[in-house]
Each structure stands twice: as C-alpha cells, then as structure tokens.
Amino acid sequence: MAKQEDDFKKVISHAKEYGYVFQSSEIYDGLSAVYDYGQNGAELKKNIREYWWKAMVQLNDNIVGIDAAIFMHPTTWKASGHVDAFNDPLIDNKDSKKRYRADVLVEDHVAKIENKIEKEVAKAAKRFGDAFDKEQFLATNPRVLGYQEQATGILKRLGKSLENEDLADVKKLIEELDIACPMSGSKNWTDVKQFNLMFGTKLGASAESAMDLYLRPETAQGIFVNFLNVQKTGRMKIPFGIAQTGKAFRNEIVARQFIFRMREFEQMEMQYFIKPGTQKEWYEHWKEHRMKWHLSLGMGEENYRFHDHEKLAHYADAASDIEFRFPFGFKELEGIHSRTDFDLSQHEEYSSKKLQYFDPETRENYVPYVLETSIGLDRMFLAVFSKSLQEEELENGTFRTVLKLPAVLAPTKAAVFPLVKKDGLPEIAKEIIADLKWDFNVLYDEKDAVGRRYRRQDANGTPFCITVDHQTLEDQTVTIRHRDTMEQQRVAITELRSIIHEEVDMRVWLRKIKG
Ligand code: ATP
C-alpha cells in the first residue's frame, strides 16, 4: 500500500512540476476536487480527445458528433431520472467526521481481497516457474477460490441492497465486514443516506422569474433530446451513433483521488441508436471495439479488464466497465451501457413529443434502443499519464525519470537543441523549428549541457530530441534521439519530418483498431 501511495504522489507532483495539472485556484489554497490543466496538460488532453473523436466519428461512417449546451431545460433531468435517482449512498464516521461513499468502502474492501488473490498468483508463479498455468491455478487453488467466493458474495449483496434501496443492509454489510474509517481506524458509523449529486443554479435576472437549473451531470442527455434533429437533418439510418465530448458536473461526496474523481470533469460519450432486440449483439460489439481502442495505445493488455455490473443503473439492461490498473488499483475508466429505450421513452412522455424512428424497410415506427459508451477524459488522462511515468536505471547505475507517453498523444513531438550557443548552430536549430512547427508541436532549448536537456525532455514526455552540431554546418545532418530507447541516429535535416511523422501519425495508431 505504501508503495502505491508513494507512486501516486509521484504522479501528482510530476504532473504539477511539468505543467500538466495544477490545483484550481491554488493561490487561494485550492478548490477541492477541481483541477486546471497547464500548458502540457491541455495539449495531452486535446490529443486524447482527438484520438477518441477520430476513432469514433471520423472513422465510422454512421456516427456523427454534436456539441450540446451544458444548460438544459430542467425537465430533462426529471425525465432522465436524475432528480429522483442520481444519488450516492453516503456514510459518515462519527469519530473522524469523514464522509464516505458507502458502496466505495465496500468495494475497496473487495479490492483488498482481490489483491490477496494477485499475491497468491505471484507467489505460485515464482514457485512453479515456466510450468505455471495461471488459468488452472485460478480455477483450482482452494485458497484463491475461497477469496473469489468472498469477493463475489460481497458484491452481489451490495448490488442487491442498493437496487432494493435497502440502505440499512448496506450499513450492516459494512459492520459485518468490520470496515474501519481509512483515516482514523474507527468503526463508529452513522446510518447510510442518499445524496443527490447534481449542482443546482439559477437562470434569469430577477429572483421571482429565475428558473432553477442543473449543471449537466452527464453529456448523454444532450444527445437524446437532439436525437430526431440529428436523425432527420443527417438522414441517418438505424443503426447510427451520435457522439460528443464536453464538461459534466457532479457534487461528488468523496473526491480524494486527484483527477480520477472531480467535481467538474469532461466526458466523451457516444449513444448508438439500434433496433429493439439487437442490443445484446451491439453490447458485445462495443465492448470489444472500445477495448481495442484502449489497447491500440500500447499500454499493456494486463492493465485492462472488464467488470460486468451486478447492480444496474435505473436505465440499463446490461452494463460493463472497462477497468484500468491505476496507481491505486483497478478502477473504472469507461462504461458500456445497454440503455434500452429508457431515455427516449421518458423524453417522449415528459415532452409530449414523439421521438421515434420510421424504418423505411419495414415501414414501422419505433423508439430505438440505445447502446452507450462513456469515458471520462480526465480519467483517461490519468491512466495514460500514470502508466507512462517511469523511473529507469541506466547502464551507468544512474536513474532517469521518463514519461513514456504514447508518441501520438505527447504534447510536444520534438525538441531541437543547438549543441552550443554560437557558431551559427542556434540559427540552424531555429530554422528547423520554423519548418517543423507547421506539422508538429516542437520546442527550442539551448540552456544547460545536452545531457541535462535530454533528461528534461524525457521527463516532459517528448518522443524526439534533435541536436544541431558542428557537423551540421558541413553536411546538413543532425542527430535524432529517441526518448524510449535513447538511441541516436545521424540523419539529414530533410528527413526529420517523415521520421517524426511515422511515429506520431494517428493513422498508424488507429489502424491497430481496425486490424
Ligand atoms: P464512478 O462509479 O467512478 O462514480 P460512474 O459509474 O458514476 O463512475 P458514469 O456515470 O458511468 O460513471 O460516467 C462515465 C464515465 O465518466 C466514467 O467511466 C468515468 O470515466 C467518468 N467519470 C464519472 N464521474 C467522474 C468524476 N467525478 N470525475 C472524473 N471522471 C468521472
């Protein structure tokens, strides 16, 4: 645990030191669970968003993107169920006065049991060496089976109690599991209560005429209320999808995990409108497709897993999370939800407007079913950033900190250095910058010894460093150094663009999804 916490602290301080993420309003001591993205963070975030948008909208002929407003008519949230049911179960510890999400306390307890399974696996792998068969071990080892049974039993019971709104049983479960407050160790708990997560605000100048509004807690509803507008104007035929990225707001009860759980965050969502009865196959399709998107970034298959939901949200008939191995363990990164016709039917009822699709082949009208993929941009940022941050021991026994961001997402693609600040080398370096900047984000650095400049760019996540030296004056060649291998090549200045392009071009990365 201590190592995990230590690694996570390093992620947070590196994000700050290198201009990726700052605490919001830091000069006023910050605002809890609200963060600002710095000069590098804004670029990384933009690149992740673009990577998603290209894969989702540009490469799918039947998916289009929109940009709906954050403010929506308040009846939207009545219809969607958020006013009545967008609650989290909270529990307070009477001694430490700390507030927790009751379901998260239980899930964290289960994560500890799962950790024990991982430890057993690691131990056995060491003992058996090459002969180790993980699948078989998981299926037969009595201790592991015992842990698995415990974990699923707890999650099942939690799911059932939440579904039945049996909050007294959630408290009972916490007590039975002997869960203590992580801050104080106390087991003196209050009852579990529901807490609505939406932020309210007002629209209008005078107190009498002002209208109560909510800041949207998800981007999906902006898609549902525009379903017919897009279908008609785009002449879309089912199945088709509508995608959007944008801010969402939730008054989270516990928000202690940096940008993992924020009160203002960004979502990237896609609602896929389908014929009723086909939801199972589309659910499987999108689960597989989204997993491929994640794997295309090369951050290791072992760091992802599906988690099928026991407890379904009020709108869903099937749901699964893609979980990622964050520095604090496996947690939800993306949700794939089969939302049935819940949302469109509700909006039909509350607006008294028909939200139906006319099938030109069967000549029937129906309310489509919806398959949703929903990922948090900030969570994706944390996944990429935390996995990329590495400490490496070099051959000479020294260490380097390197941010091995997938090159396609890196904020700066190349840094250009003159070896020395004289003899015309800076001028050539600046000419190279002036040329490359039409295609890539590049930067110029002439301060300190070249070795120090390399380290700075390693820590910054820059995939290439280009050095101009005296030989450049003679033959128009430079050295190009690769961040991950630290290999250096002598190449002609005229080749630089294509060398960089080959590694950072989205086309090359996204092809892996199709392939
Ligand atoms: P959690 O169980 O972690 O609260 P959720 O199941 O409520 O998440 P969804 O409503 O399915 O999340 O939202 C879709 C995605 O939006 C999540 O997978 C996550 O990546 C992101 N997300 C949700 N809440 C937050 C938040 N407070 N901060 C950052 N990202 C979030």
Coordinates of C-alpha atoms and ligand atoms in Angstrom, one line a residue:
M1 CA 0.0 0.0 0.0
A2 CA 2.8 2.4 1.0
K3 CA 4.5 1.9 -2.4
Q4 CA 1.2 2.5 -4.2
E5 CA 0.6 5.7 -2.3
D6 CA 4.2 6.8 -2.9
D7 CA 3.9 6.1 -6.7
F8 CA 0.6 8.1 -6.8
K9 CA 2.2 11.0 -5.0
K10 CA 5.0 11.0 -7.6
V11 CA 2.4 11.1 -10.4
I12 CA 0.7 14.1 -8.8
S13 CA 3.9 16.1 -8.2
H14 CA 5.3 15.3 -11.6
A15 CA 2.0 16.5 -13.2
K16 CA 2.5 19.7 -11.4
E17 CA 6.2 20.2 -11.9
Y18 CA 6.0 19.7 -15.7
G19 CA 3.0 21.9 -16.3
Y20 CA 0.4 19.1 -16.8
V21 CA -2.1 19.6 -13.9
F22 CA -2.5 22.3 -11.3
Q23 CA -4.8 22.5 -8.3
S24 CA -7.6 25.0 -9.2
S25 CA -7.2 28.5 -7.6
E26 CA -4.0 27.3 -5.9
I27 CA -3.1 30.8 -4.7
Y28 CA -6.3 30.7 -2.6
D29 CA -5.3 27.3 -1.3
G30 CA -7.2 25.5 -4.0
L31 CA -10.7 24.2 -4.5
S32 CA -11.4 20.7 -3.5
A33 CA -11.6 18.2 -6.4
V34 CA -11.3 20.8 -9.1
Y35 CA -8.2 21.0 -11.3
D36 CA -6.7 23.1 -14.1
Y37 CA -4.7 21.7 -16.9
G38 CA -1.4 23.5 -17.6
Q39 CA 0.4 24.1 -20.9
N40 CA 1.4 20.5 -21.4
G41 CA -1.8 19.0 -19.8
A42 CA -4.0 21.0 -22.2
E43 CA -2.2 19.5 -25.2
L44 CA -2.2 16.0 -23.9
K45 CA -5.9 16.3 -23.1
K46 CA -6.6 17.7 -26.5
N47 CA -4.7 14.9 -28.2
I48 CA -6.6 12.2 -26.2
R49 CA -9.9 13.9 -27.2
E50 CA -8.9 13.9 -30.8
Y51 CA -7.8 10.3 -30.7
W52 CA -11.2 9.4 -29.4
W53 CA -13.1 11.7 -31.8
K54 CA -11.2 10.4 -34.9
A55 CA -11.8 6.7 -33.9
M56 CA -15.4 7.3 -33.1
V57 CA -16.7 9.9 -35.5
Q58 CA -14.3 10.3 -38.4
L59 CA -13.7 6.5 -38.9
N60 CA -17.3 5.4 -38.5
D61 CA -19.5 6.4 -41.5
N62 CA -22.6 6.2 -39.4
I63 CA -21.5 8.1 -36.3
V64 CA -21.7 11.9 -36.2
G65 CA -20.6 14.4 -33.5
I66 CA -22.5 17.2 -31.8
D67 CA -21.8 19.9 -29.2
A68 CA -24.8 20.4 -26.9
A69 CA -25.1 23.1 -24.2
I70 CA -24.2 22.5 -20.6
F71 CA -27.5 24.1 -19.5
M72 CA -30.6 22.1 -20.4
H73 CA -34.3 22.6 -19.7
P74 CA -34.8 21.4 -16.1
T75 CA -37.5 18.9 -17.1
T76 CA -34.7 17.0 -18.9
W77 CA -33.4 15.8 -15.5
K78 CA -36.8 14.9 -14.2
A79 CA -37.3 12.7 -17.4
S80 CA -33.9 11.2 -17.2
G81 CA -34.4 10.1 -13.6
H82 CA -31.5 12.2 -12.3
V83 CA -33.7 14.4 -10.0
D84 CA -35.1 11.3 -8.2
A85 CA -32.3 8.7 -8.6
F86 CA -28.9 10.3 -9.3
N87 CA -27.8 9.6 -5.7
D88 CA -24.8 8.1 -4.0
P89 CA -25.2 6.4 -0.6
L90 CA -23.1 8.3 1.9
I91 CA -22.0 7.3 5.4
D92 CA -20.1 9.4 8.0
N93 CA -17.7 8.3 10.5
K94 CA -18.8 9.7 13.8
D95 CA -15.3 10.0 15.3
S96 CA -13.2 11.3 12.4
K97 CA -16.1 13.2 10.9
K98 CA -15.0 12.0 7.5
R99 CA -17.6 11.3 4.9
Y100 CA -17.5 8.3 2.5
R101 CA -19.5 6.6 -0.2
A102 CA -20.8 3.5 1.4
D103 CA -20.5 1.5 -1.8
V104 CA -16.9 2.6 -2.3
L105 CA -15.9 1.5 1.2
V106 CA -17.3 -2.0 0.4
E107 CA -15.6 -2.0 -3.0
D108 CA -12.3 -1.1 -1.5
H109 CA -12.6 -3.9 0.9
V110 CA -13.3 -6.3 -2.0
A111 CA -10.2 -4.8 -3.8
K112 CA -8.1 -5.9 -0.8
I113 CA -9.4 -9.4 -1.2
E114 CA -8.6 -9.3 -4.9
N115 CA -5.1 -8.1 -4.0
K116 CA -4.7 -11.2 -1.9
I117 CA -5.6 -13.3 -5.0
E118 CA -2.9 -11.5 -7.0
K119 CA -0.4 -12.1 -4.3
E120 CA -1.2 -15.9 -4.3
V121 CA -0.8 -15.9 -8.1
A122 CA 2.6 -14.1 -7.9
K123 CA 3.8 -16.5 -5.3
A124 CA 2.7 -19.6 -7.2
A125 CA 4.2 -18.2 -10.5
K126 CA 7.5 -17.8 -8.7
R127 CA 7.3 -21.3 -7.2
F128 CA 6.3 -23.1 -10.4
G129 CA 8.4 -21.1 -12.9
D130 CA 7.7 -21.8 -16.5
A131 CA 5.3 -24.7 -15.7
F132 CA 2.9 -22.2 -14.1
D133 CA -0.6 -22.2 -15.6
K134 CA -2.4 -19.2 -14.3
E135 CA -5.9 -20.1 -15.6
Q136 CA -5.7 -23.5 -13.9
F137 CA -4.3 -22.1 -10.7
L138 CA -7.2 -19.6 -10.5
A139 CA -9.7 -22.3 -11.2
T140 CA -8.4 -24.9 -8.7
N141 CA -6.4 -23.4 -5.8
P142 CA -8.7 -23.7 -2.7
R143 CA -7.4 -20.5 -1.1
V144 CA -7.9 -18.5 -4.3
L145 CA -11.4 -20.0 -4.8
G146 CA -12.3 -19.0 -1.2
Y147 CA -11.2 -15.4 -1.8
Q148 CA -13.1 -15.3 -5.1
E149 CA -16.3 -16.6 -3.4
Q150 CA -15.9 -14.0 -0.7
A151 CA -15.5 -11.2 -3.2
T152 CA -18.4 -12.1 -5.4
G153 CA -20.6 -12.8 -2.4
I154 CA -20.0 -9.3 -1.0
L155 CA -20.5 -7.5 -4.4
K156 CA -23.7 -9.4 -5.0
R157 CA -25.1 -8.5 -1.7
L158 CA -24.1 -4.8 -2.1
G159 CA -25.7 -4.8 -5.6
K160 CA -28.9 -6.2 -4.3
S161 CA -29.2 -3.9 -1.3
L162 CA -28.5 -0.9 -3.4
E163 CA -31.0 -2.0 -6.0
N164 CA -33.7 -2.5 -3.4
E165 CA -32.7 0.8 -1.7
D166 CA -32.1 -1.2 1.4
L167 CA -29.6 1.2 3.0
A168 CA -29.8 -0.4 6.4
D169 CA -28.4 -3.6 4.9
V170 CA -25.5 -1.6 3.3
K171 CA -24.6 -0.4 6.8
K172 CA -25.0 -3.9 8.2
L173 CA -22.6 -5.1 5.5
I174 CA -20.0 -2.5 6.4
E175 CA -20.3 -3.6 10.0
E176 CA -20.2 -7.3 9.3
L177 CA -17.1 -6.8 7.2
D178 CA -15.5 -4.9 10.0
I179 CA -14.7 -2.0 7.8
A180 CA -12.9 0.9 9.5
C181 CA -12.5 4.5 8.6
P182 CA -9.3 4.6 6.5
M183 CA -8.3 7.9 8.1
S184 CA -8.9 7.1 11.8
G185 CA -9.4 3.3 12.1
S186 CA -12.7 4.0 13.9
K187 CA -15.8 1.8 13.2
N188 CA -18.3 4.2 14.6
W189 CA -20.6 4.8 11.6
T190 CA -23.8 6.8 11.0
D191 CA -26.6 5.3 9.0
V192 CA -26.3 5.3 5.2
K193 CA -28.2 8.2 3.5
Q194 CA -28.8 9.1 -0.2
F195 CA -27.3 12.2 -1.5
N196 CA -28.1 13.8 -4.9
L197 CA -25.0 14.7 -7.0
M198 CA -26.4 17.4 -9.2
F199 CA -25.3 21.0 -8.8
G200 CA -28.2 23.5 -8.9
T201 CA -28.0 27.0 -10.3
K202 CA -30.4 29.7 -11.5
L203 CA -31.2 31.2 -14.9
G204 CA -32.6 34.7 -15.1
A205 CA -32.0 38.2 -13.6
S206 CA -34.8 38.6 -11.1
A207 CA -35.4 36.4 -8.1
E208 CA -39.1 35.9 -8.9
S209 CA -38.7 34.9 -12.5
A210 CA -35.5 32.9 -12.1
M211 CA -35.6 29.3 -13.2
D212 CA -34.0 26.5 -11.3
L213 CA -31.4 24.7 -13.4
Y214 CA -28.8 22.0 -13.0
L215 CA -25.4 21.8 -14.4
R216 CA -25.5 18.6 -16.5
P217 CA -24.2 15.6 -14.7
E218 CA -23.6 13.7 -18.0
T219 CA -23.4 14.7 -21.6
A220 CA -25.7 11.9 -22.8
Q221 CA -29.0 13.8 -22.3
G222 CA -27.9 16.5 -24.8
I223 CA -27.7 13.7 -27.4
F224 CA -31.1 12.2 -26.5
V225 CA -33.0 15.4 -26.8
N226 CA -31.4 16.0 -30.2
F227 CA -32.0 12.5 -31.4
L228 CA -34.6 13.5 -34.0
N229 CA -32.9 16.7 -35.1
V230 CA -29.8 14.8 -36.0
Q231 CA -31.6 11.8 -37.5
K232 CA -33.7 14.0 -39.7
T233 CA -31.1 16.6 -40.8
G234 CA -28.4 14.0 -41.3
R235 CA -30.8 11.5 -42.9
M236 CA -29.4 8.9 -40.6
K237 CA -30.5 5.2 -40.8
I238 CA -30.5 2.9 -37.8
P239 CA -28.1 1.8 -36.6
F240 CA -26.3 5.1 -36.2
G241 CA -24.5 6.9 -33.4
I242 CA -24.2 10.4 -32.0
A243 CA -21.0 11.4 -30.2
Q244 CA -20.0 14.3 -28.1
T245 CA -17.3 15.5 -25.7
G246 CA -17.9 18.1 -23.0
K247 CA -18.0 19.1 -19.4
A248 CA -20.1 17.4 -16.8
F249 CA -20.5 18.3 -13.1
R250 CA -21.1 16.1 -10.1
N251 CA -21.1 17.1 -6.4
E252 CA -19.0 14.0 -5.6
I253 CA -19.1 13.0 -1.9
V254 CA -15.6 11.8 -1.8
A255 CA -13.1 13.3 -4.2
R256 CA -9.7 12.5 -3.0
Q257 CA -8.0 10.8 -5.9
F258 CA -6.6 13.7 -7.9
I259 CA -8.2 13.9 -11.4
F260 CA -9.8 10.4 -11.0
R261 CA -12.9 11.8 -9.3
M262 CA -13.5 15.5 -9.9
R263 CA -16.5 17.8 -9.4
E264 CA -16.0 19.3 -12.8
F265 CA -14.8 16.9 -15.5
E266 CA -15.1 16.1 -19.2
Q267 CA -16.8 13.1 -20.7
M268 CA -16.5 11.6 -24.2
E269 CA -19.8 9.8 -24.9
M270 CA -21.4 8.0 -27.8
Q271 CA -25.0 6.9 -28.0
Y272 CA -25.7 4.2 -30.6
F273 CA -29.3 4.0 -31.7
I274 CA -30.4 0.5 -32.6
K275 CA -33.4 -1.7 -33.3
P276 CA -35.0 -3.1 -30.2
G277 CA -34.0 -6.7 -29.8
T278 CA -30.5 -6.2 -31.2
Q279 CA -29.0 -4.8 -28.0
K280 CA -27.1 -7.9 -27.0
E281 CA -25.0 -8.1 -30.1
W282 CA -24.3 -4.4 -30.1
Y283 CA -23.3 -4.5 -26.5
E284 CA -20.8 -7.2 -27.3
H285 CA -19.6 -5.3 -30.3
W286 CA -19.0 -2.1 -28.5
K287 CA -17.3 -3.8 -25.5
E288 CA -14.8 -5.4 -27.9
H289 CA -14.4 -2.3 -30.0
R290 CA -13.7 0.0 -27.1
M291 CA -11.2 -2.4 -25.6
K292 CA -9.4 -2.4 -28.9
W293 CA -9.2 1.4 -28.9
H294 CA -7.6 1.2 -25.4
L295 CA -5.2 -1.5 -26.4
S296 CA -4.1 0.4 -29.6
L297 CA -2.2 2.8 -27.3
G298 CA 0.1 0.1 -26.3
M299 CA -0.2 0.5 -22.5
G300 CA -0.3 -3.3 -21.8
E301 CA -3.2 -5.7 -22.1
E302 CA -2.6 -6.8 -18.5
N303 CA -3.6 -3.3 -17.3
Y304 CA -7.2 -3.6 -18.5
R305 CA -10.1 -5.8 -17.5
F306 CA -13.9 -5.9 -17.9
H307 CA -16.1 -5.7 -14.9
D308 CA -19.7 -6.6 -15.6
H309 CA -22.2 -4.9 -13.3
E310 CA -24.2 -6.7 -10.7
K311 CA -26.1 -3.6 -9.8
L312 CA -27.7 -2.0 -12.9
A313 CA -28.5 1.7 -13.1
H314 CA -32.1 2.6 -13.4
Y315 CA -31.8 2.9 -17.2
A316 CA -29.8 -0.2 -18.1
D317 CA -30.4 -3.8 -19.0
A318 CA -26.7 -4.7 -19.2
A319 CA -23.6 -2.8 -18.2
S320 CA -19.9 -3.3 -18.1
D321 CA -16.9 -1.2 -17.1
I322 CA -13.5 -1.2 -18.7
E323 CA -11.3 -1.0 -15.7
F324 CA -7.7 0.1 -15.7
R325 CA -4.8 -0.5 -13.3
F326 CA -4.4 2.9 -11.8
P327 CA -1.7 3.6 -9.3
F328 CA -4.3 2.8 -6.6
G329 CA -5.6 -0.4 -8.2
F330 CA -8.1 -1.5 -10.9
K331 CA -10.8 1.1 -11.2
E332 CA -13.5 2.1 -13.8
L333 CA -12.2 4.0 -16.8
E334 CA -15.1 3.6 -19.2
G335 CA -18.7 2.4 -19.0
I336 CA -20.5 0.5 -21.7
H337 CA -24.2 0.5 -21.1
S338 CA -27.2 -1.0 -22.8
R339 CA -29.7 1.8 -22.0
T340 CA -32.8 0.2 -23.7
D341 CA -35.4 2.8 -24.8
F342 CA -35.5 4.2 -21.3
D343 CA -34.2 7.7 -22.2
L344 CA -36.1 8.3 -25.4
S345 CA -39.3 7.0 -24.0
Q346 CA -39.0 9.1 -20.9
H347 CA -38.4 12.2 -23.0
E348 CA -41.4 11.3 -25.1
E349 CA -43.5 11.2 -22.0
Y350 CA -42.3 14.4 -20.4
S351 CA -42.2 16.5 -23.6
S352 CA -45.3 15.0 -25.2
K353 CA -43.3 14.9 -28.5
K354 CA -42.7 11.8 -30.5
L355 CA -39.1 10.6 -30.5
Q356 CA -39.5 7.7 -32.9
Y357 CA -37.7 6.3 -35.9
F358 CA -39.5 5.4 -39.1
D359 CA -38.0 2.3 -40.5
P360 CA -38.2 2.6 -44.3
E361 CA -37.9 -1.1 -44.9
T362 CA -40.5 -2.5 -42.5
R363 CA -42.5 0.8 -42.7
E364 CA -42.8 0.7 -38.9
N365 CA -42.3 3.4 -36.3
Y366 CA -40.4 2.6 -33.1
V367 CA -38.5 4.1 -30.2
P368 CA -34.9 2.9 -30.8
Y369 CA -32.8 1.2 -28.2
V370 CA -29.5 2.7 -27.2
L371 CA -26.1 1.4 -26.6
E372 CA -23.8 3.9 -24.8
T373 CA -20.0 4.1 -24.5
S374 CA -19.0 6.7 -21.9
I375 CA -15.4 7.5 -20.9
G376 CA -14.0 10.3 -18.7
L377 CA -11.4 12.3 -20.5
D378 CA -9.7 13.2 -17.2
R379 CA -9.6 9.6 -16.1
M380 CA -8.2 8.6 -19.4
F381 CA -5.6 11.3 -18.9
L382 CA -4.7 9.9 -15.5
A383 CA -4.5 6.4 -17.0
V384 CA -2.1 7.5 -19.7
F385 CA 0.0 9.8 -17.5
S386 CA 0.4 7.4 -14.6
K387 CA 1.2 4.4 -16.7
S388 CA 3.8 6.4 -18.7
L389 CA 5.7 7.8 -15.8
Q390 CA 8.6 5.6 -15.2
E391 CA 11.9 5.6 -13.3
E392 CA 14.6 3.7 -15.2
E393 CA 18.0 2.6 -14.1
L394 CA 20.6 3.3 -16.7
E395 CA 23.7 1.2 -17.6
N396 CA 26.0 3.5 -15.7
G397 CA 23.9 3.0 -12.5
T398 CA 22.2 6.4 -12.6
F399 CA 18.5 6.9 -12.9
R400 CA 16.3 8.8 -15.3
T401 CA 12.7 9.8 -15.0
V402 CA 10.9 9.3 -18.2
L403 CA 7.3 10.0 -19.2
K404 CA 6.8 7.3 -21.9
L405 CA 3.6 8.8 -23.3
P406 CA 2.3 7.1 -26.5
A407 CA 4.0 9.3 -29.1
V408 CA 0.7 10.0 -30.8
L409 CA -0.5 11.7 -27.6
A410 CA 2.6 13.5 -26.5
P411 CA 2.2 17.3 -26.1
T412 CA 5.5 18.2 -27.7
K413 CA 6.7 15.9 -30.5
A414 CA 10.3 17.1 -30.8
A415 CA 12.8 19.4 -29.1
V416 CA 15.5 21.0 -31.1
F417 CA 18.9 21.9 -29.5
P418 CA 22.0 23.6 -30.8
L419 CA 25.0 21.9 -29.2
V420 CA 26.4 25.2 -28.3
K421 CA 25.1 28.8 -28.3
K422 CA 27.4 30.0 -31.0
D423 CA 29.0 29.3 -34.5
G424 CA 25.6 29.6 -36.2
L425 CA 24.2 26.5 -34.6
P426 CA 21.2 28.3 -32.9
E427 CA 20.2 29.8 -36.2
I428 CA 20.1 26.4 -37.9
A429 CA 18.1 24.9 -34.9
K430 CA 15.6 27.8 -35.2
E431 CA 15.3 27.2 -39.0
I432 CA 14.4 23.5 -38.2
I433 CA 11.8 24.7 -35.7
A434 CA 10.4 27.1 -38.2
D435 CA 9.9 24.3 -40.7
L436 CA 8.7 21.5 -38.3
K437 CA 6.2 23.7 -36.5
W438 CA 3.7 23.6 -39.4
D439 CA 3.2 19.9 -38.7
F440 CA 4.1 19.3 -35.1
N441 CA 4.3 21.0 -31.7
V442 CA 8.1 21.5 -31.3
L443 CA 10.2 23.4 -28.9
Y444 CA 13.7 25.0 -28.8
D445 CA 16.0 24.6 -25.9
E446 CA 19.6 25.9 -25.7
K447 CA 20.1 26.0 -21.9
D448 CA 22.4 23.6 -20.0
A449 CA 24.5 20.7 -21.2
V450 CA 22.8 18.5 -23.8
G451 CA 22.6 15.6 -21.3
R452 CA 20.5 17.8 -19.0
R453 CA 18.3 18.9 -21.9
Y454 CA 17.7 15.2 -22.8
R455 CA 16.6 14.5 -19.2
R456 CA 14.3 17.5 -19.2
Q457 CA 12.6 16.3 -22.4
D458 CA 12.4 12.7 -21.1
A459 CA 10.6 13.9 -18.0
N460 CA 8.4 16.0 -20.2
G461 CA 7.4 13.1 -22.4
T462 CA 8.9 14.4 -25.7
P463 CA 9.5 11.5 -28.1
F464 CA 12.3 13.1 -30.1
C465 CA 15.3 15.3 -29.4
I466 CA 17.2 16.8 -32.3
T467 CA 20.7 18.1 -31.9
V468 CA 22.4 20.5 -34.3
D469 CA 26.3 20.3 -34.0
H470 CA 29.3 21.4 -36.0
Q471 CA 29.0 18.6 -38.5
T472 CA 25.6 20.0 -39.4
L473 CA 27.4 23.0 -40.8
E474 CA 29.3 20.7 -43.2
D475 CA 26.7 18.1 -44.3
Q476 CA 23.2 19.3 -43.2
T477 CA 22.8 16.3 -40.9
V478 CA 21.7 16.3 -37.2
T479 CA 21.3 13.6 -34.5
I480 CA 17.9 12.5 -33.6
R481 CA 17.4 10.7 -30.3
H482 CA 14.5 8.5 -29.4
R483 CA 13.1 9.0 -25.9
D484 CA 12.3 5.4 -25.1
T485 CA 15.4 3.6 -26.4
M486 CA 17.8 6.6 -26.1
E487 CA 19.2 5.6 -29.4
Q488 CA 20.7 8.3 -31.6
Q489 CA 20.8 8.3 -35.3
R490 CA 22.6 10.7 -37.7
V491 CA 20.0 11.8 -40.3
A492 CA 19.6 14.6 -42.9
I493 CA 17.6 17.6 -41.9
T494 CA 15.3 16.9 -44.8
E495 CA 14.4 13.5 -43.4
L496 CA 13.2 14.8 -40.0
R497 CA 9.6 15.4 -40.9
S498 CA 9.0 11.9 -42.2
I499 CA 10.8 10.2 -39.3
I500 CA 8.7 12.1 -36.7
H501 CA 5.5 11.7 -38.8
E502 CA 5.9 7.9 -38.9
E503 CA 5.8 7.6 -35.1
V504 CA 3.2 10.3 -34.2
D505 CA 0.7 9.9 -37.1
M506 CA -2.7 9.0 -35.7
R507 CA -3.4 6.9 -38.8
V508 CA -0.7 4.5 -37.8
W509 CA -2.0 4.1 -34.3
L510 CA -5.7 3.9 -35.2
R511 CA -5.1 1.3 -37.8
K512 CA -4.5 -1.1 -35.0
I513 CA -8.1 -0.9 -34.0
K514 CA -9.3 -1.9 -37.5
G515 CA -6.7 -4.6 -37.9
Ligands
ATP1 P1 -18.0 6.0 -10.6 O1 -18.6 4.7 -10.3 O2 -16.5 6.0 -10.6 O3 -18.6 7.2 -9.8 P2 -19.9 6.3 -12.7 O4 -20.2 4.8 -12.9 O5 -20.8 7.1 -11.9 O6 -18.4 6.4 -12.1 P3 -20.6 7.1 -15.3 O7 -21.8 7.8 -14.9 O8 -20.8 5.8 -16.0 O9 -19.6 6.9 -14.1 O10 -19.7 8.1 -16.2 C1 -19.0 7.6 -17.3 C2 -17.5 7.9 -17.1 O11 -17.3 9.3 -16.7 C3 -16.8 7.1 -16.1 O12 -16.4 5.8 -16.6 C4 -15.6 8.0 -15.7 O13 -14.6 7.7 -16.6 C5 -16.1 9.4 -15.9 N1 -16.5 10.0 -14.6 C6 -17.6 9.8 -13.9 N2 -17.6 10.6 -12.8 C7 -16.4 11.2 -12.8 C8 -15.8 12.2 -11.9 N3 -16.4 12.6 -10.9 N4 -14.5 12.6 -12.3 C9 -13.9 12.2 -13.4 N5 -14.5 11.4 -14.3 C10 -15.7 10.9 -14.0

